[in-house]
PDB file of C-alpha atoms in Angstrom:
ATOM      1  CA  MET A   1      27.207  -5.164 -10.953  1.00  0.00           C
ATOM      2  CA  ASN A   2      27.957  -2.694  -8.158  1.00  0.00           C
ATOM      3  CA  ILE A   3      25.889  -3.966  -5.192  1.00  0.00           C
ATOM      4  CA  LYS A   4      27.313  -1.362  -2.843  1.00  0.00           C
ATOM      5  CA  ALA A   5      26.127   1.464  -5.097  1.00  0.00           C
ATOM      6  CA  ASP A   6      22.686  -0.162  -5.339  1.00  0.00           C
ATOM      7  CA  ILE A   7      22.394  -0.490  -1.518  1.00  0.00           C
ATOM      8  CA  ALA A   8      23.605   3.129  -1.174  1.00  0.00           C
ATOM      9  CA  ILE A   9      20.811   4.387  -3.433  1.00  0.00           C
ATOM     10  CA  VAL A  10      18.136   2.460  -1.472  1.00  0.00           C
ATOM     11  CA  LYS A  11      19.487   3.700   1.846  1.00  0.00           C
ATOM     12  CA  LYS A  12      19.571   7.210   0.497  1.00  0.00           C
ATOM     13  CA  GLU A  13      15.937   6.988  -0.513  1.00  0.00           C
ATOM     14  CA  LEU A  14      14.889   5.719   2.908  1.00  0.00           C
ATOM     15  CA  ILE A  15      16.901   8.459   4.716  1.00  0.00           C
ATOM     16  CA  GLU A  16      15.424  11.192   2.538  1.00  0.00           C
ATOM     17  CA  HIS A  17      11.901  10.009   3.327  1.00  0.00           C
ATOM     18  CA  LYS A  18      12.414   8.966   6.908  1.00  0.00           C
ATOM     19  CA  GLY A  19       9.738  11.446   8.089  1.00  0.00           C
ATOM     20  CA  SER A  20       6.905   9.676   6.229  1.00  0.00           C
ATOM     21  CA  LEU A  21       8.335   6.171   6.630  1.00  0.00           C
ATOM     22  CA  PHE A  22       9.452   6.161  10.242  1.00  0.00           C
ATOM     23  CA  THR A  23       8.636   9.297  12.214  1.00  0.00           C
ATOM     24  CA  ALA A  24       4.974   9.793  11.208  1.00  0.00           C
ATOM     25  CA  PRO A  25       3.982   6.085  11.680  1.00  0.00           C
ATOM     26  CA  ALA A  26       5.738   5.909  15.012  1.00  0.00           C
ATOM     27  CA  ILE A  27       3.854   9.025  16.167  1.00  0.00           C
ATOM     28  CA  LEU A  28       0.542   7.561  14.964  1.00  0.00           C
ATOM     29  CA  VAL A  29       1.106   4.249  16.767  1.00  0.00           C
ATOM     30  CA  ALA A  30       2.228   6.012  19.917  1.00  0.00           C
ATOM     31  CA  LEU A  31      -0.802   8.319  19.869  1.00  0.00           C
ATOM     32  CA  PHE A  32      -3.097   5.350  19.408  1.00  0.00           C
ATOM     33  CA  PHE A  33      -1.545   3.554  22.401  1.00  0.00           C
ATOM     34  CA  VAL A  34      -1.606   6.628  24.623  1.00  0.00           C
ATOM     35  CA  LEU A  35      -5.073   7.833  23.721  1.00  0.00           C
ATOM     36  CA  VAL A  36      -6.745   4.470  24.117  1.00  0.00           C
ATOM     37  CA  THR A  37      -4.977   3.822  27.409  1.00  0.00           C
ATOM     38  CA  PHE A  38      -5.819   7.298  28.649  1.00  0.00           C
ATOM     39  CA  GLN A  39      -9.477   6.903  27.726  1.00  0.00           C
ATOM     40  CA  THR A  40      -9.718   3.500  29.401  1.00  0.00           C
ATOM     41  CA  LEU A  41      -7.861   4.282  32.627  1.00  0.00           C
ATOM     42  CA  LEU A  42      -9.264   7.753  33.276  1.00  0.00           C
ATOM     43  CA  LEU A  43     -12.561   7.967  31.461  1.00  0.00           C
ATOM     44  CA  GLY A  44     -13.613   4.342  31.270  1.00  0.00           C
ATOM     45  CA  PHE A  45     -15.097   2.477  28.348  1.00  0.00           C
ATOM     46  CA  GLU A  46     -18.688   2.037  29.376  1.00  0.00           C
ATOM     47  CA  ASP A  47     -20.038   1.473  25.854  1.00  0.00           C
ATOM     48  CA  PHE A  48     -17.998  -1.727  25.540  1.00  0.00           C
ATOM     49  CA  ASP A  49     -20.344  -4.226  27.142  1.00  0.00           C
ATOM     50  CA  HIS A  50     -19.367  -7.380  25.259  1.00  0.00           C
ATOM     51  CA  VAL A  51     -17.147 -10.166  26.486  1.00  0.00           C
ATOM     52  CA  VAL A  52     -15.135 -10.881  23.370  1.00  0.00           C
ATOM     53  CA  PRO A  53     -12.450 -13.584  22.882  1.00  0.00           C
ATOM     54  CA  PHE A  54      -9.081 -11.812  22.762  1.00  0.00           C
ATOM     55  CA  HIS A  55      -7.827 -13.739  19.759  1.00  0.00           C
ATOM     56  CA  GLU A  56     -10.672 -12.423  17.620  1.00  0.00           C
ATOM     57  CA  VAL A  57     -10.108  -8.847  18.760  1.00  0.00           C
ATOM     58  CA  PHE A  58      -6.400  -9.245  17.977  1.00  0.00           C
ATOM     59  CA  ILE A  59      -7.205 -10.393  14.453  1.00  0.00           C
ATOM     60  CA  MET A  60      -9.599  -7.482  13.912  1.00  0.00           C
ATOM     61  CA  ALA A  61      -6.962  -5.056  15.281  1.00  0.00           C
ATOM     62  CA  PHE A  62      -4.527  -6.348  12.623  1.00  0.00           C
ATOM     63  CA  VAL A  63      -7.084  -5.997   9.794  1.00  0.00           C
ATOM     64  CA  ALA A  64      -8.010  -2.454  10.967  1.00  0.00           C
ATOM     65  CA  SER A  65      -4.309  -1.503  11.112  1.00  0.00           C
ATOM     66  CA  MET A  66      -3.744  -3.011   7.689  1.00  0.00           C
ATOM     67  CA  ALA A  67      -6.626  -1.004   6.217  1.00  0.00           C
ATOM     68  CA  PHE A  68      -5.393   2.244   7.795  1.00  0.00           C
ATOM     69  CA  PHE A  69      -1.694   1.857   6.855  1.00  0.00           C
ATOM     70  CA  SER A  70      -2.551   0.631   3.364  1.00  0.00           C
ATOM     71  CA  ILE A  71      -4.345   3.930   2.687  1.00  0.00           C
ATOM     72  CA  TYR A  72      -1.456   5.770   4.342  1.00  0.00           C
ATOM     73  CA  MET A  73       1.038   3.838   2.113  1.00  0.00           C
ATOM     74  CA  LEU A  74      -0.814   4.533  -1.148  1.00  0.00           C
ATOM     75  CA  ILE A  75      -0.770   8.246  -0.412  1.00  0.00           C
ATOM     76  CA  THR A  76       2.863   8.178   0.776  1.00  0.00           C
ATOM     77  CA  LEU A  77       3.964   6.316  -2.391  1.00  0.00           C
ATOM     78  CA  PHE A  78       2.296   8.910  -4.596  1.00  0.00           C
ATOM     79  CA  PHE A  79       4.288  11.726  -3.031  1.00  0.00           C
ATOM     80  CA  TYR A  80       7.407   9.553  -2.890  1.00  0.00           C
ATOM     81  CA  TYR A  81       7.341   9.023  -6.633  1.00  0.00           C
ATOM     82  CA  ALA A  82       6.511  12.651  -7.249  1.00  0.00           C
ATOM     83  CA  ASP A  83       9.774  13.530  -5.553  1.00  0.00           C
ATOM     84  CA  ALA A  84      12.134  10.536  -5.835  1.00  0.00           C
ATOM     85  CA  PHE A  85      13.094  10.790  -9.507  1.00  0.00           C
ATOM     86  CA  SER A  86      14.019  14.454  -9.209  1.00  0.00           C
ATOM     87  CA  ALA A  87      15.151  14.783  -5.555  1.00  0.00           C
ATOM     88  CA  ASP A  88      18.796  14.093  -6.286  1.00  0.00           C
ATOM     89  CA  ARG A  89      18.977  17.234  -8.415  1.00  0.00           C
ATOM     90  CA  LYS A  90      18.942  19.235  -5.190  1.00  0.00           C
ATOM     91  CA  ASN A  91      22.223  20.368  -3.613  1.00  0.00           C
ATOM     92  CA  ASN A  92      24.208  19.046  -6.569  1.00  0.00           C
ATOM     93  CA  GLY A  93      23.389  15.480  -5.501  1.00  0.00           C
ATOM     94  CA  LEU A  94      22.984  14.420  -9.127  1.00  0.00           C
ATOM     95  CA  LEU A  95      26.662  15.135  -9.730  1.00  0.00           C
ATOM     96  CA  PHE A  96      27.551  12.477  -7.143  1.00  0.00           C
ATOM     97  CA  TRP A  97      25.302   9.864  -8.693  1.00  0.00           C
ATOM     98  CA  LYS A  98      26.549  10.593 -12.216  1.00  0.00           C
ATOM     99  CA  SER A  99      30.086  10.056 -10.967  1.00  0.00           C
ATOM    100  CA  LEU A 100      29.257   6.456 -10.045  1.00  0.00           C
ATOM    101  CA  PRO A 101      29.608   3.595 -12.572  1.00  0.00           C
ATOM    102  CA  ILE A 102      25.820   3.153 -12.708  1.00  0.00           C
ATOM    103  CA  SER A 103      23.363   4.232 -15.407  1.00  0.00           C
ATOM    104  CA  ASP A 104      20.484   6.663 -14.912  1.00  0.00           C
ATOM    105  CA  LEU A 105      18.096   3.869 -15.889  1.00  0.00           C
ATOM    106  CA  ARG A 106      19.422   1.613 -13.177  1.00  0.00           C
ATOM    107  CA  ILE A 107      19.162   4.434 -10.648  1.00  0.00           C
ATOM    108  CA  LEU A 108      15.513   5.056 -11.462  1.00  0.00           C
ATOM    109  CA  LEU A 109      14.747   1.342 -11.453  1.00  0.00           C
ATOM    110  CA  LEU A 110      16.263   1.065  -8.009  1.00  0.00           C
ATOM    111  CA  LYS A 111      14.063   3.940  -6.877  1.00  0.00           C
ATOM    112  CA  LEU A 112      11.068   2.176  -8.411  1.00  0.00           C
ATOM    113  CA  LEU A 113      12.083  -1.082  -6.556  1.00  0.00           C
ATOM    114  CA  THR A 114      12.348   0.897  -3.338  1.00  0.00           C
ATOM    115  CA  GLY A 115       8.802   2.186  -3.726  1.00  0.00           C
ATOM    116  CA  THR A 116       7.379  -1.110  -4.886  1.00  0.00           C
ATOM    117  CA  LEU A 117       8.974  -3.464  -2.362  1.00  0.00           C
ATOM    118  CA  VAL A 118      11.018  -1.785   0.368  1.00  0.00           C
ATOM    119  CA  ILE A 119       8.590   0.925   1.419  1.00  0.00           C
ATOM    120  CA  PRO A 120       5.577  -1.418   1.504  1.00  0.00           C
ATOM    121  CA  LEU A 121       7.651  -3.809   3.645  1.00  0.00           C
ATOM    122  CA  ILE A 122       8.363  -1.006   6.054  1.00  0.00           C
ATOM    123  CA  ILE A 123       4.745   0.019   6.238  1.00  0.00           C
ATOM    124  CA  LEU A 124       3.744  -3.638   6.800  1.00  0.00           C
ATOM    125  CA  CYS A 125       6.177  -3.704   9.736  1.00  0.00           C
ATOM    126  CA  TRP A 126       4.316  -0.741  11.198  1.00  0.00           C
ATOM    127  CA  VAL A 127       1.116  -2.730  10.832  1.00  0.00           C
ATOM    128  CA  VAL A 128       2.794  -5.425  12.955  1.00  0.00           C
ATOM    129  CA  VAL A 129       3.961  -2.823  15.475  1.00  0.00           C
ATOM    130  CA  SER A 130       0.453  -1.376  15.789  1.00  0.00           C
ATOM    131  CA  SER A 131      -0.940  -4.922  16.257  1.00  0.00           C
ATOM    132  CA  VAL A 132       1.625  -5.556  18.998  1.00  0.00           C
ATOM    133  CA  ALA A 133       0.572  -2.313  20.599  1.00  0.00           C
ATOM    134  CA  SER A 134      -3.068  -3.473  20.372  1.00  0.00           C
ATOM    135  CA  TYR A 135      -2.083  -6.720  22.086  1.00  0.00           C
ATOM    136  CA  PHE A 136      -0.509  -4.865  25.068  1.00  0.00           C
ATOM    137  CA  ILE A 137      -3.441  -2.424  25.147  1.00  0.00           C
ATOM    138  CA  GLY A 138      -5.745  -5.384  25.566  1.00  0.00           C
ATOM    139  CA  LEU A 139      -3.550  -6.912  28.314  1.00  0.00           C
ATOM    140  CA  ILE A 140      -3.264  -3.648  30.227  1.00  0.00           C
ATOM    141  CA  ASN A 141      -6.704  -2.039  29.859  1.00  0.00           C
ATOM    142  CA  TYR A 142      -9.524  -4.453  29.225  1.00  0.00           C
ATOM    143  CA  ASN A 143     -11.034  -7.085  31.424  1.00  0.00           C
ATOM    144  CA  GLU A 144     -13.919  -7.576  29.007  1.00  0.00           C
ATOM    145  CA  PHE A 145     -11.731  -9.752  26.809  1.00  0.00           C
ATOM    146  CA  SER A 146     -11.881 -13.469  27.544  1.00  0.00           C
ATOM    147  CA  GLY A 147      -9.222 -16.044  26.827  1.00  0.00           C
ATOM    148  CA  VAL A 148      -6.107 -13.830  26.549  1.00  0.00           C
ATOM    149  CA  ILE A 149      -3.833 -15.487  23.994  1.00  0.00           C
ATOM    150  CA  ALA A 150      -0.236 -16.417  24.626  1.00  0.00           C
ATOM    151  CA  PRO A 151       2.527 -14.384  22.957  1.00  0.00           C
ATOM    152  CA  TRP A 152       3.480 -17.261  20.669  1.00  0.00           C
ATOM    153  CA  THR A 153      -0.111 -17.603  19.492  1.00  0.00           C
ATOM    154  CA  ALA A 154      -0.183 -13.894  18.802  1.00  0.00           C
ATOM    155  CA  LEU A 155       3.107 -14.231  16.887  1.00  0.00           C
ATOM    156  CA  SER A 156       1.808 -17.150  14.789  1.00  0.00           C
ATOM    157  CA  THR A 157      -1.367 -15.152  13.950  1.00  0.00           C
ATOM    158  CA  LEU A 158       0.737 -12.140  13.009  1.00  0.00           C
ATOM    159  CA  LEU A 159       2.961 -14.159  10.716  1.00  0.00           C
ATOM    160  CA  GLN A 160      -0.004 -15.737   8.980  1.00  0.00           C
ATOM    161  CA  LEU A 161      -1.784 -12.427   8.475  1.00  0.00           C
ATOM    162  CA  PHE A 162       1.408 -10.695   7.464  1.00  0.00           C
ATOM    163  CA  ALA A 163       2.385 -13.297   4.815  1.00  0.00           C
ATOM    164  CA  TYR A 164      -1.062 -13.586   3.129  1.00  0.00           C
ATOM    165  CA  LEU A 165      -1.909  -9.901   3.170  1.00  0.00           C
ATOM    166  CA  ALA A 166       1.600  -8.912   2.034  1.00  0.00           C
ATOM    167  CA  VAL A 167       1.206 -11.006  -1.138  1.00  0.00           C
ATOM    168  CA  ALA A 168      -2.130  -9.390  -1.891  1.00  0.00           C
ATOM    169  CA  LEU A 169      -0.715  -5.937  -1.285  1.00  0.00           C
ATOM    170  CA  VAL A 170       2.271  -6.499  -3.629  1.00  0.00           C
ATOM    171  CA  ILE A 171      -0.113  -7.542  -6.418  1.00  0.00           C
ATOM    172  CA  VAL A 172      -2.227  -4.420  -5.853  1.00  0.00           C
ATOM    173  CA  LEU A 173       0.885  -2.219  -5.934  1.00  0.00           C
ATOM    174  CA  LEU A 174       2.044  -3.875  -9.194  1.00  0.00           C
ATOM    175  CA  TRP A 175      -1.379  -3.189 -10.636  1.00  0.00           C
ATOM    176  CA  LEU A 176      -1.164   0.455  -9.664  1.00  0.00           C
ATOM    177  CA  ALA A 177       2.455   0.808 -10.880  1.00  0.00           C
ATOM    178  CA  PRO A 178       1.523   2.745 -14.081  1.00  0.00           C
ATOM    179  CA  PHE A 179       0.053   5.596 -11.997  1.00  0.00           C
ATOM    180  CA  TYR A 180       3.127   5.824  -9.846  1.00  0.00           C
ATOM    181  CA  ALA A 181       5.467   5.522 -12.762  1.00  0.00           C
ATOM    182  CA  TRP A 182       3.488   8.261 -14.551  1.00  0.00           C
ATOM    183  CA  VAL A 183       3.966  10.754 -11.762  1.00  0.00           C
ATOM    184  CA  ALA A 184       7.556   9.715 -11.348  1.00  0.00           C
ATOM    185  CA  MET A 185       8.301  10.371 -15.047  1.00  0.00           C
ATOM    186  CA  LEU A 186       6.596  13.731 -14.839  1.00  0.00           C
ATOM    187  CA  SER A 187       8.823  14.683 -11.869  1.00  0.00           C
ATOM    188  CA  VAL A 188      11.911  14.242 -14.079  1.00  0.00           C
ATOM    189  CA  PHE A 189      10.533  16.778 -16.492  1.00  0.00           C
ATOM    190  CA  PHE A 190       8.632  19.196 -14.249  1.00  0.00           C
ATOM    191  CA  LYS A 191       9.904  18.500 -10.658  1.00  0.00           C
ATOM    192  CA  LYS A 192       7.418  19.939  -8.151  1.00  0.00           C
ATOM    193  CA  TRP A 193       4.764  20.522 -10.816  1.00  0.00           C
ATOM    194  CA  ALA A 194       4.520  16.760 -11.329  1.00  0.00           C
ATOM    195  CA  ILE A 195       1.813  16.316  -8.684  1.00  0.00           C
ATOM    196  CA  ALA A 196      -0.572  18.783 -10.296  1.00  0.00           C
ATOM    197  CA  LEU A 197       0.248  17.700 -13.844  1.00  0.00           C
ATOM    198  CA  ALA A 198      -0.328  14.021 -13.008  1.00  0.00           C
ATOM    199  CA  PHE A 199      -4.048  14.971 -12.760  1.00  0.00           C
ATOM    200  CA  VAL A 200      -4.225  17.869 -15.163  1.00  0.00           C
ATOM    201  CA  ILE A 201      -2.748  16.108 -18.240  1.00  0.00           C
ATOM    202  CA  PRO A 202      -5.210  13.153 -18.099  1.00  0.00           C
ATOM    203  CA  LEU A 203      -8.096  15.607 -17.608  1.00  0.00           C
ATOM    204  CA  VAL A 204      -6.990  17.621 -20.639  1.00  0.00           C
ATOM    205  CA  LEU A 205      -6.635  14.458 -22.703  1.00  0.00           C
ATOM    206  CA  ILE A 206     -10.114  13.305 -21.666  1.00  0.00           C
ATOM    207  CA  ALA A 207     -11.542  16.764 -22.539  1.00  0.00           C
ATOM    208  CA  VAL A 208      -9.857  16.761 -25.964  1.00  0.00           C
ATOM    209  CA  GLU A 209     -10.947  13.255 -26.630  1.00  0.00           C
ATOM    210  CA  GLU A 210     -14.534  14.099 -25.712  1.00  0.00           C
ATOM    211  CA  ILE A 211     -14.552  17.247 -27.860  1.00  0.00           C
ATOM    212  CA  PHE A 212     -13.341  15.452 -30.976  1.00  0.00           C
ATOM    213  CA  SER A 213     -15.240  12.204 -30.524  1.00  0.00           C
ATOM    214  CA  PHE A 214     -18.570  13.783 -31.542  1.00  0.00           C
ATOM    215  CA  ASP A 215     -20.646  11.306 -29.498  1.00  0.00           C
ATOM    216  CA  ALA A 216     -22.132  13.702 -26.940  1.00  0.00           C
ATOM    217  CA  PHE A 217     -19.495  12.908 -24.295  1.00  0.00           C
ATOM    218  CA  GLN A 218     -20.531   9.239 -24.099  1.00  0.00           C
ATOM    219  CA  THR A 219     -17.124   7.586 -24.382  1.00  0.00           C
ATOM    220  CA  SER A 220     -13.579   8.287 -23.401  1.00  0.00           C
ATOM    221  CA  PHE A 221     -10.767   5.738 -23.782  1.00  0.00           C
ATOM    222  CA  VAL A 222      -8.522   7.557 -21.378  1.00  0.00           C
ATOM    223  CA  ALA A 223     -11.237   7.845 -18.727  1.00  0.00           C
ATOM    224  CA  ASP A 224     -12.227   4.215 -19.213  1.00  0.00           C
ATOM    225  CA  PHE A 225      -8.639   3.047 -18.884  1.00  0.00           C
ATOM    226  CA  ILE A 226      -8.131   4.988 -15.640  1.00  0.00           C
ATOM    227  CA  SER A 227     -11.437   3.778 -14.273  1.00  0.00           C
ATOM    228  CA  GLN A 228     -10.666   0.148 -15.103  1.00  0.00           C
ATOM    229  CA  ARG A 229      -7.230   0.428 -13.640  1.00  0.00           C
ATOM    230  CA  PHE A 230      -8.656   1.467 -10.271  1.00  0.00           C
ATOM    231  CA  LYS A 231     -11.476  -1.105 -10.090  1.00  0.00           C
ATOM    232  CA  GLY A 232     -10.656  -3.812 -12.621  1.00  0.00           C
ATOM    233  CA  ILE A 233      -7.797  -5.738 -10.970  1.00  0.00           C
ATOM    234  CA  VAL A 234      -9.875  -8.936 -11.007  1.00  0.00           C
ATOM    235  CA  ASP A 235     -12.141 -10.288 -13.739  1.00  0.00           C
ATOM    236  CA  HIS A 236     -15.886 -10.103 -13.450  1.00  0.00           C
ATOM    237  CA  SER A 237     -16.303 -13.841 -12.826  1.00  0.00           C
ATOM    238  CA  ILE A 238     -14.955 -13.465  -9.289  1.00  0.00           C
ATOM    239  CA  ALA A 239     -18.440 -12.476  -8.036  1.00  0.00           C
ATOM    240  CA  SER A 240     -20.233 -15.386  -9.722  1.00  0.00           C
ATOM    241  CA  ASP A 241     -18.147 -18.187  -8.114  1.00  0.00           C
ATOM    242  CA  ALA A 242     -20.955 -19.943  -6.276  1.00  0.00           C
ATOM    243  CA  ALA A 243     -18.755 -22.504  -4.512  1.00  0.00           C
ATOM    244  CA  PHE A 244     -16.441 -19.805  -3.092  1.00  0.00           C
ATOM    245  CA  ASN A 245     -19.379 -17.599  -2.071  1.00  0.00           C
ATOM    246  CA  SER A 246     -20.903 -20.537  -0.242  1.00  0.00           C
ATOM    247  CA  ARG A 247     -17.712 -21.184   1.665  1.00  0.00           C
ATOM    248  CA  MET A 248     -17.501 -17.529   2.693  1.00  0.00           C
ATOM    249  CA  SER A 249     -21.157 -17.171   3.647  1.00  0.00           C
ATOM    250  CA  ASP A 250     -20.644 -17.958   7.359  1.00  0.00           C
ATOM    251  CA  MET A 251     -18.251 -15.094   7.915  1.00  0.00           C
ATOM    252  CA  ASP A 252     -19.920 -12.514  10.126  1.00  0.00           C
ATOM    253  CA  PHE A 253     -18.061  -9.633  11.739  1.00  0.00           C
ATOM    254  CA  GLU A 254     -20.986  -8.641  13.899  1.00  0.00           C
ATOM    255  CA  PHE A 255     -21.569  -9.600  17.540  1.00  0.00           C
ATOM    256  CA  ASP A 256     -23.692 -12.724  17.692  1.00  0.00           C
ATOM    257  CA  SER A 257     -25.867 -13.918  20.602  1.00  0.00           C
ATOM    258  CA  ASP A 258     -22.758 -15.002  22.518  1.00  0.00           C
ATOM    259  CA  ASN A 259     -20.994 -11.681  21.999  1.00  0.00           C
ATOM    260  CA  ASP A 260     -18.584 -13.473  19.748  1.00  0.00           C
ATOM    261  CA  LEU A 261     -16.883 -11.961  16.724  1.00  0.00           C
ATOM    262  CA  ARG A 262     -16.948 -15.312  14.953  1.00  0.00           C
ATOM    263  CA  GLY A 263     -16.018 -13.866  11.621  1.00  0.00           C
ATOM    264  CA  ALA A 264     -12.534 -12.884  12.770  1.00  0.00           C
ATOM    265  CA  VAL A 265     -11.283 -16.413  13.411  1.00  0.00           C
ATOM    266  CA  ILE A 266     -13.107 -17.736  10.321  1.00  0.00           C
ATOM    267  CA  PHE A 267     -11.455 -14.985   8.326  1.00  0.00           C
ATOM    268  CA  LEU A 268      -8.056 -16.229   9.506  1.00  0.00           C
ATOM    269  CA  GLU A 269      -8.932 -19.802   8.617  1.00  0.00           C
ATOM    270  CA  ARG A 270     -10.251 -18.922   5.202  1.00  0.00           C
ATOM    271  CA  LEU A 271      -7.493 -16.389   4.317  1.00  0.00           C
ATOM    272  CA  PRO A 272      -5.441 -18.896   2.250  1.00  0.00           C
ATOM    273  CA  ASP A 273      -8.539 -19.747   0.241  1.00  0.00           C
ATOM    274  CA  MET A 274      -9.486 -16.085  -0.157  1.00  0.00           C
ATOM    275  CA  LEU A 275      -5.922 -15.218  -1.306  1.00  0.00           C
ATOM    276  CA  TRP A 276      -5.901 -18.025  -3.914  1.00  0.00           C
ATOM    277  CA  HIS A 277      -9.317 -16.979  -5.128  1.00  0.00           C
ATOM    278  CA  PHE A 278      -8.015 -13.440  -5.532  1.00  0.00           C
ATOM    279  CA  ILE A 279      -4.819 -14.523  -7.286  1.00  0.00           C
ATOM    280  CA  SER A 280      -6.609 -16.832  -9.667  1.00  0.00           C
ATOM    281  CA  HIS A 281      -8.921 -14.039 -10.782  1.00  0.00           C
ATOM    282  CA  VAL A 282      -6.327 -11.274 -11.197  1.00  0.00           C
ATOM    283  CA  ARG A 283      -6.154  -9.964 -14.757  1.00  0.00           C
ATOM    284  CA  TRP A 284      -2.526 -10.947 -15.160  1.00  0.00           C
ATOM    285  CA  ILE A 285      -2.172  -9.936 -18.802  1.00  0.00           C
ATOM    286  CA  SER A 286      -3.394  -6.440 -17.966  1.00  0.00           C
ATOM    287  CA  LEU A 287      -1.098  -6.317 -14.948  1.00  0.00           C
ATOM    288  CA  LEU A 288       1.900  -7.296 -17.121  1.00  0.00           C
ATOM    289  CA  GLY A 289       0.871  -4.779 -19.707  1.00  0.00           C
ATOM    290  CA  GLY A 290       0.750  -2.086 -16.999  1.00  0.00           C
ATOM    291  CA  LEU A 291       4.237  -3.087 -15.881  1.00  0.00           C
ATOM    292  CA  ALA A 292       5.442  -2.717 -19.464  1.00  0.00           C
ATOM    293  CA  VAL A 293       3.925   0.793 -19.547  1.00  0.00           C
ATOM    294  CA  SER A 294       5.588   1.567 -16.199  1.00  0.00           C
ATOM    295  CA  GLY A 295       8.906   0.415 -17.591  1.00  0.00           C
ATOM    296  CA  LEU A 296       8.413   2.673 -20.631  1.00  0.00           C
ATOM    297  CA  PHE A 297       7.748   5.671 -18.387  1.00  0.00           C
ATOM    298  CA  VAL A 298      10.870   4.948 -16.325  1.00  0.00           C
ATOM    299  CA  TYR A 299      12.915   4.530 -19.511  1.00  0.00           C
ATOM    300  CA  ILE A 300      11.693   7.839 -20.928  1.00  0.00           C
ATOM    301  CA  GLY A 301      12.543   9.548 -17.624  1.00  0.00           C
ATOM    302  CA  SER A 302      16.043   7.982 -17.540  1.00  0.00           C
ATOM    303  CA  GLU A 303      16.770   8.997 -21.125  1.00  0.00           C
ATOM    304  CA  TYR A 304      15.694  12.577 -20.538  1.00  0.00           C
ATOM    305  CA  ARG A 305      17.766  12.659 -17.344  1.00  0.00           C
ATOM    306  CA  ARG A 306      20.835  11.187 -19.106  1.00  0.00           C
ATOM    307  CA  ARG A 307      20.679  13.429 -22.113  1.00  0.00           C
ATOM    308  CA  PHE A 308      19.472  16.794 -20.768  1.00  0.00           C
ATOM    309  CA  ILE A 309      20.063  16.943 -16.989  1.00  0.00           C
ATOM    310  CA  GLN A 310      23.673  17.408 -16.025  1.00  0.00           C
ATOM    311  CA  GLY A 311      23.365  18.206 -12.331  1.00  0.00           C
TER     312      GLY A 311
END
């Protein structure tokens, strides 16, 4: 096992995509900090007439950052996989990797590992950075916040939110792995055309299936699979758990009579319970089946690359 070669591949992937992984998020966080500070110092923030506990605003800032960067990450990963499996064919880079004592399958698996674990970890770090920026924005700009929290309290809150939401995010990414492996495999065959074909091929399959099914376009196994993959990560019983729903009923993210975002702190307290509820209802057999399909896509791509692509 050549650990140095493995690390070199991961580093190479991060360097080649440093624009979307480091530069763009840094610009977004900096713009957020500057624009909010500029608006508050020069234009005021008259519409904000609530005295809100700072801890609750800090939690909501993390959740908002998590939502934004999760969407950013899902889009980034799609374009990463559309490029990663074929990018080393540029500038004779493939000749270098083929000279190493490492198989094409291992190279592609390392690229898949980078997209599944390393890149999400980097994006999560940007969530933390944006939350820290929100903390300092609150300290500098707003006197409407009451009970400013100490740095160690903020750090403890960050670690809790980071750990729990990171677990949920990894599960979601593993669930979506077949989609990313699909576009990655296509990039081995078609390079830049992979992005378009990732959508066109399923649409063609759905159309052919509908034409030859003779049921007036009522069913499509391909369309049903794609639809379920996007919305079927948990089983249907998750919504009918009365005990859990009762425990979550007092979460309210609206201002109450005391101008208090009570739901934010309750959300933090209930997060372990929510995470376990989510994990216990994940369709694990379907998830493992999707990972097997992803592995098949990667294997097909590696075999084509090994047999037919020389550099």
